[in-house]
Coordinates of C-alpha atoms in Angstrom, one line a residue:
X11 CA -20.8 -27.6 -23.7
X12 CA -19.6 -29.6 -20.8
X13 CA -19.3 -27.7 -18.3
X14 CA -17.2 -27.6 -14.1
X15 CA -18.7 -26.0 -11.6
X16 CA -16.1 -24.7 -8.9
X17 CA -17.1 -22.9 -5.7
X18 CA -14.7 -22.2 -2.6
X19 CA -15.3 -20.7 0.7
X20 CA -12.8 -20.3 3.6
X21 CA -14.8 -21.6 6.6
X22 CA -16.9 -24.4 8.0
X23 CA -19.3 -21.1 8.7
X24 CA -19.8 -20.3 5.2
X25 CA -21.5 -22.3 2.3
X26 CA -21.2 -22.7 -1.4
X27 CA -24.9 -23.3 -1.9
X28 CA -25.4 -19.5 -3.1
X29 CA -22.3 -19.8 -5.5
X30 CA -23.5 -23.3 -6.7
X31 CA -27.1 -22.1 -7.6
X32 CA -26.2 -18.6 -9.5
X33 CA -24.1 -21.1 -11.3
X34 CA -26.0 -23.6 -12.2
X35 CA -28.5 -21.0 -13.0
X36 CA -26.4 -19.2 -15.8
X37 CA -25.5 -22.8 -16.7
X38 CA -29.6 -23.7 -17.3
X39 CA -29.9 -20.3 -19.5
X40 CA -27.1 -21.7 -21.8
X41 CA -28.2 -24.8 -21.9
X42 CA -24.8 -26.3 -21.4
X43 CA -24.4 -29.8 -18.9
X44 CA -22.7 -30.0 -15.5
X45 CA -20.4 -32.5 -15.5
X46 CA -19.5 -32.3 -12.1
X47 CA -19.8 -29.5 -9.3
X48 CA -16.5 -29.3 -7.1
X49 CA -16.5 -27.7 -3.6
X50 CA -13.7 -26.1 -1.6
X51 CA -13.9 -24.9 2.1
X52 CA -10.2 -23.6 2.7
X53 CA -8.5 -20.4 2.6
X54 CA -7.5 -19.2 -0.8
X55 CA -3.7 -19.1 0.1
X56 CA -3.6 -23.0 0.8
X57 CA -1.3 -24.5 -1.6
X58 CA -3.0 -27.5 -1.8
X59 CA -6.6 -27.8 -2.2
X60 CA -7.9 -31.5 -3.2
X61 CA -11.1 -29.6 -5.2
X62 CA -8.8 -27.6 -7.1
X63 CA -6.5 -30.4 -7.6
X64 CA -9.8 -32.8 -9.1
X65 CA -11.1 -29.4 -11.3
X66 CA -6.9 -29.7 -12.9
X67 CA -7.4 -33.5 -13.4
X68 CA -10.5 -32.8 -15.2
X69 CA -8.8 -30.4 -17.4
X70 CA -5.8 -32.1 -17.8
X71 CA -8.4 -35.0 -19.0
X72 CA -9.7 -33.0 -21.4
X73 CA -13.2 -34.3 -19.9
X74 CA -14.7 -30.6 -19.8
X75 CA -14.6 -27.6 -21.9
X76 CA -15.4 -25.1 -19.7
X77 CA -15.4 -23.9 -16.2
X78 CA -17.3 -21.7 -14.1
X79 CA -16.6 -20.0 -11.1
X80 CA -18.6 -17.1 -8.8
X81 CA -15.3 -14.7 -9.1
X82 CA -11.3 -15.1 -9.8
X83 CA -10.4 -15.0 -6.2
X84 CA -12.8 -18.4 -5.7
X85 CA -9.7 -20.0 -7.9
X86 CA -6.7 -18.2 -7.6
X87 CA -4.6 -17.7 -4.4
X88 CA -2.4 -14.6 -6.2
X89 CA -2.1 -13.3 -9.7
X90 CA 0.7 -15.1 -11.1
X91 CA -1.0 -18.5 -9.6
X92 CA -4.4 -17.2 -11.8
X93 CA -2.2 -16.8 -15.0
X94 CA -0.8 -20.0 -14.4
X95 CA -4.1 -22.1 -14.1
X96 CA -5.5 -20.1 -16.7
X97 CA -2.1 -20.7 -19.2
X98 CA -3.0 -24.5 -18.4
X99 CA -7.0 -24.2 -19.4
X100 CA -6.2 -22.9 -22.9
X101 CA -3.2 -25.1 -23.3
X102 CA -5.9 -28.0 -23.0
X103 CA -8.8 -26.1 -24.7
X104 CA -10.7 -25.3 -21.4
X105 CA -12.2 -22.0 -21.8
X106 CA -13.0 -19.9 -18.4
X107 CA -16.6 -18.3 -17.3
X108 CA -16.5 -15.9 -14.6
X109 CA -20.5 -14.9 -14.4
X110 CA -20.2 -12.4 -11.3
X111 CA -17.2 -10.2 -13.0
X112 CA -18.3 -10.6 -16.7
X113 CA -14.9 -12.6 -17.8
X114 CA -15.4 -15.2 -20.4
X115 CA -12.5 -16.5 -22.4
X116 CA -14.8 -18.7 -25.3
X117 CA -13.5 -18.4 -28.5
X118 CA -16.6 -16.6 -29.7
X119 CA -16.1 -14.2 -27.3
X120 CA -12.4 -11.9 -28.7
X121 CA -12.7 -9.9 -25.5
X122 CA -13.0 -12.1 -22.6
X123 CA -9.8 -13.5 -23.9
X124 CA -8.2 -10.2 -24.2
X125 CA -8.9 -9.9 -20.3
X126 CA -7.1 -13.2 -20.0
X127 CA -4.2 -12.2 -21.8
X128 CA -3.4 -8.8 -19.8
X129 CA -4.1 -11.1 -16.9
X130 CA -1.3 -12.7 -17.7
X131 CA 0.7 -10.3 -18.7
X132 CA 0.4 -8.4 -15.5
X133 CA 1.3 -11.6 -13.9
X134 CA 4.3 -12.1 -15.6
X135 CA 5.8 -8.7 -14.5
X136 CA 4.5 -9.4 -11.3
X137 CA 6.9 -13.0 -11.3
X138 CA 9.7 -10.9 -13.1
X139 CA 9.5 -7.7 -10.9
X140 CA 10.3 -10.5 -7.6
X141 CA 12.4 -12.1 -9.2
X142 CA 14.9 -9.0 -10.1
X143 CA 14.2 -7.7 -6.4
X144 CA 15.3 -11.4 -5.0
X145 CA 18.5 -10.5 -6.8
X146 CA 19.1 -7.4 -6.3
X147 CA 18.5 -8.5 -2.2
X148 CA 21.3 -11.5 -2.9
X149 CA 23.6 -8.9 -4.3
X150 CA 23.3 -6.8 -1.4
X151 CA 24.0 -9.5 1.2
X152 CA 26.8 -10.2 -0.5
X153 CA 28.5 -7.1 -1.2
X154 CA 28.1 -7.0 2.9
X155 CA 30.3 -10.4 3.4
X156 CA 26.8 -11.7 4.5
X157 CA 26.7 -15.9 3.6
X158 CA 24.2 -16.6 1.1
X159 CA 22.5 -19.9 0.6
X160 CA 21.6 -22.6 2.8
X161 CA 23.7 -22.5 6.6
X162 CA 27.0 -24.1 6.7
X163 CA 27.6 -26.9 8.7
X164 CA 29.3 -26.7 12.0
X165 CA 33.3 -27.9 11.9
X166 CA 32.0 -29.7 15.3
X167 CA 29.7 -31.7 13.7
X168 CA 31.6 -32.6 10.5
X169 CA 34.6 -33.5 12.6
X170 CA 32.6 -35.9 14.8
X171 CA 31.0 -37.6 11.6
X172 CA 34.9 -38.0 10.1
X173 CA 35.4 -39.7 13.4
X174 CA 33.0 -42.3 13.5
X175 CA 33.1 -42.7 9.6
X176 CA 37.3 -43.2 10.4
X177 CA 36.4 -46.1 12.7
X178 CA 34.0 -47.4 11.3
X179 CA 36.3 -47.8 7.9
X180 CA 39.1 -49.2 10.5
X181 CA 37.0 -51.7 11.8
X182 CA 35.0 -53.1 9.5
X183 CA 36.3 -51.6 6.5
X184 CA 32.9 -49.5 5.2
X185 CA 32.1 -46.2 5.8
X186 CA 28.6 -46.7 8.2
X187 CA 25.4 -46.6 7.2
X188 CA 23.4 -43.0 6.6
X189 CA 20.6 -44.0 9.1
X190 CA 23.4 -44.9 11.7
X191 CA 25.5 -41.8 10.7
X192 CA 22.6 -39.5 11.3
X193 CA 21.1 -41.3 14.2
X194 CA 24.9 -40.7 16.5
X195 CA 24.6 -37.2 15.0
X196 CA 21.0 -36.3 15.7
X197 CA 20.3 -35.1 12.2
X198 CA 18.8 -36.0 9.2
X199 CA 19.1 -38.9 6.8
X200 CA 19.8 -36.4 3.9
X201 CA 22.3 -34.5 6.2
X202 CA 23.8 -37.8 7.5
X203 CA 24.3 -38.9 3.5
X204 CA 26.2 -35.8 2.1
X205 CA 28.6 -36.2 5.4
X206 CA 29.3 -40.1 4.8
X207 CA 30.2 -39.3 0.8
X208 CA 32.5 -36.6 2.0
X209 CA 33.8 -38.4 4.9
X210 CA 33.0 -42.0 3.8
X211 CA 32.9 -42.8 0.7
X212 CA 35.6 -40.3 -0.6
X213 CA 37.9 -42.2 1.8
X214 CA 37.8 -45.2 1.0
X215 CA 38.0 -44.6 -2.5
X216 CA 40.9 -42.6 -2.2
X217 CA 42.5 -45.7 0.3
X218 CA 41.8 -47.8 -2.8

């Protein structure tokens, strides 16, 4: 059994050294091989953690078949984020060992994997539970005459960019660049792009 280690903790305070030896302990009474121990020290609501991120290459690699962690909350920022990395072990064969809270999904062992199946269950209403309340909140806003979506632009702002996008196609016959668009308008390229296709682009195709 090739095996992950994974331990997290949320400050430069705290150590993994007690999470890594229970571990590696369990690991020495199974007689199964560390193939490599992976270390967090960030809070478990960071998106991005670059040990988590090398323990999902590894699984995505197929190069282990199982992992081991202290507890679920070393792993998972929130329930439907669990089910999700947990979806993506079995999908690749990657069975979970959770020593400290008795969870292990092996095949040869039918209740551990029941656990991870009401797991994510649960997490599914969870996703689908904020998802109809996200609606119902959109609904609401808009039976009020409340805008929904991202802010419209000013009329200022699009009536200055028709201006210099109107000169510039009188002068030297193109609409100007996005970079110089948003740069005269203090905004962003992306911003500066949708404005020169409307006020641009569209002209001179039209002129044509």
């Amino acid at each position: 059994m090739k095996v992950a280690l994974y331990a997290r903790v949320s400050t430069d305070e705290q150590t993994v050294s007690q999470q890594l030896d229970a571990l590696r302990g369990d690991c020495r009474r199974h007689g199964w091989t560390i193939i490599e121990e992976i270390e967090d020290v960030v809070s478990g609501m960071t998106f991005t953690r670059k040990g988590l991120d090398r323990l999902m290459e590894l699984v995505r690699r197929k190069k282990i078949d199982l992992i081991m962690a202290h507890k679920l909350d070393r792993l998972g920022r929130s329930l439907p984020h669990l089910a999700q990395m947990i979806g993506e072990f079995e999908a690749n064969g990657v069975a979970l060992f959770i020593p400290g809270q008795g969870i292990d999904t092996r095949q040869a062992n039918p209740a551990g994997r029941l656990q991870m199946h009401i797991l994510m269950a649960v997490a599914d209403f969870e996703r689908a539970l904020i998802s109809e309340r996200t609606k119902l909140k959109l609904r609401a806003l808009q039976t009020a005459g409340k805008h929904v979506g991202r802010p419209k632009m000013l009329k200022s702002v699009e009536a200055a960019a028709k201006a210099i996008c109107d000169q510039a196609l009188a002068t030297a016959g193109k609409p100007p660049t996005c970079r110089a668009l948003a740069t005269e308008l203090n905004m962003s390229v992306g911003a500066a792009h949708a404005l020169r296709v409307k006020f641009g682009k569209q002209r001179l195709a039209e002129a044509s």
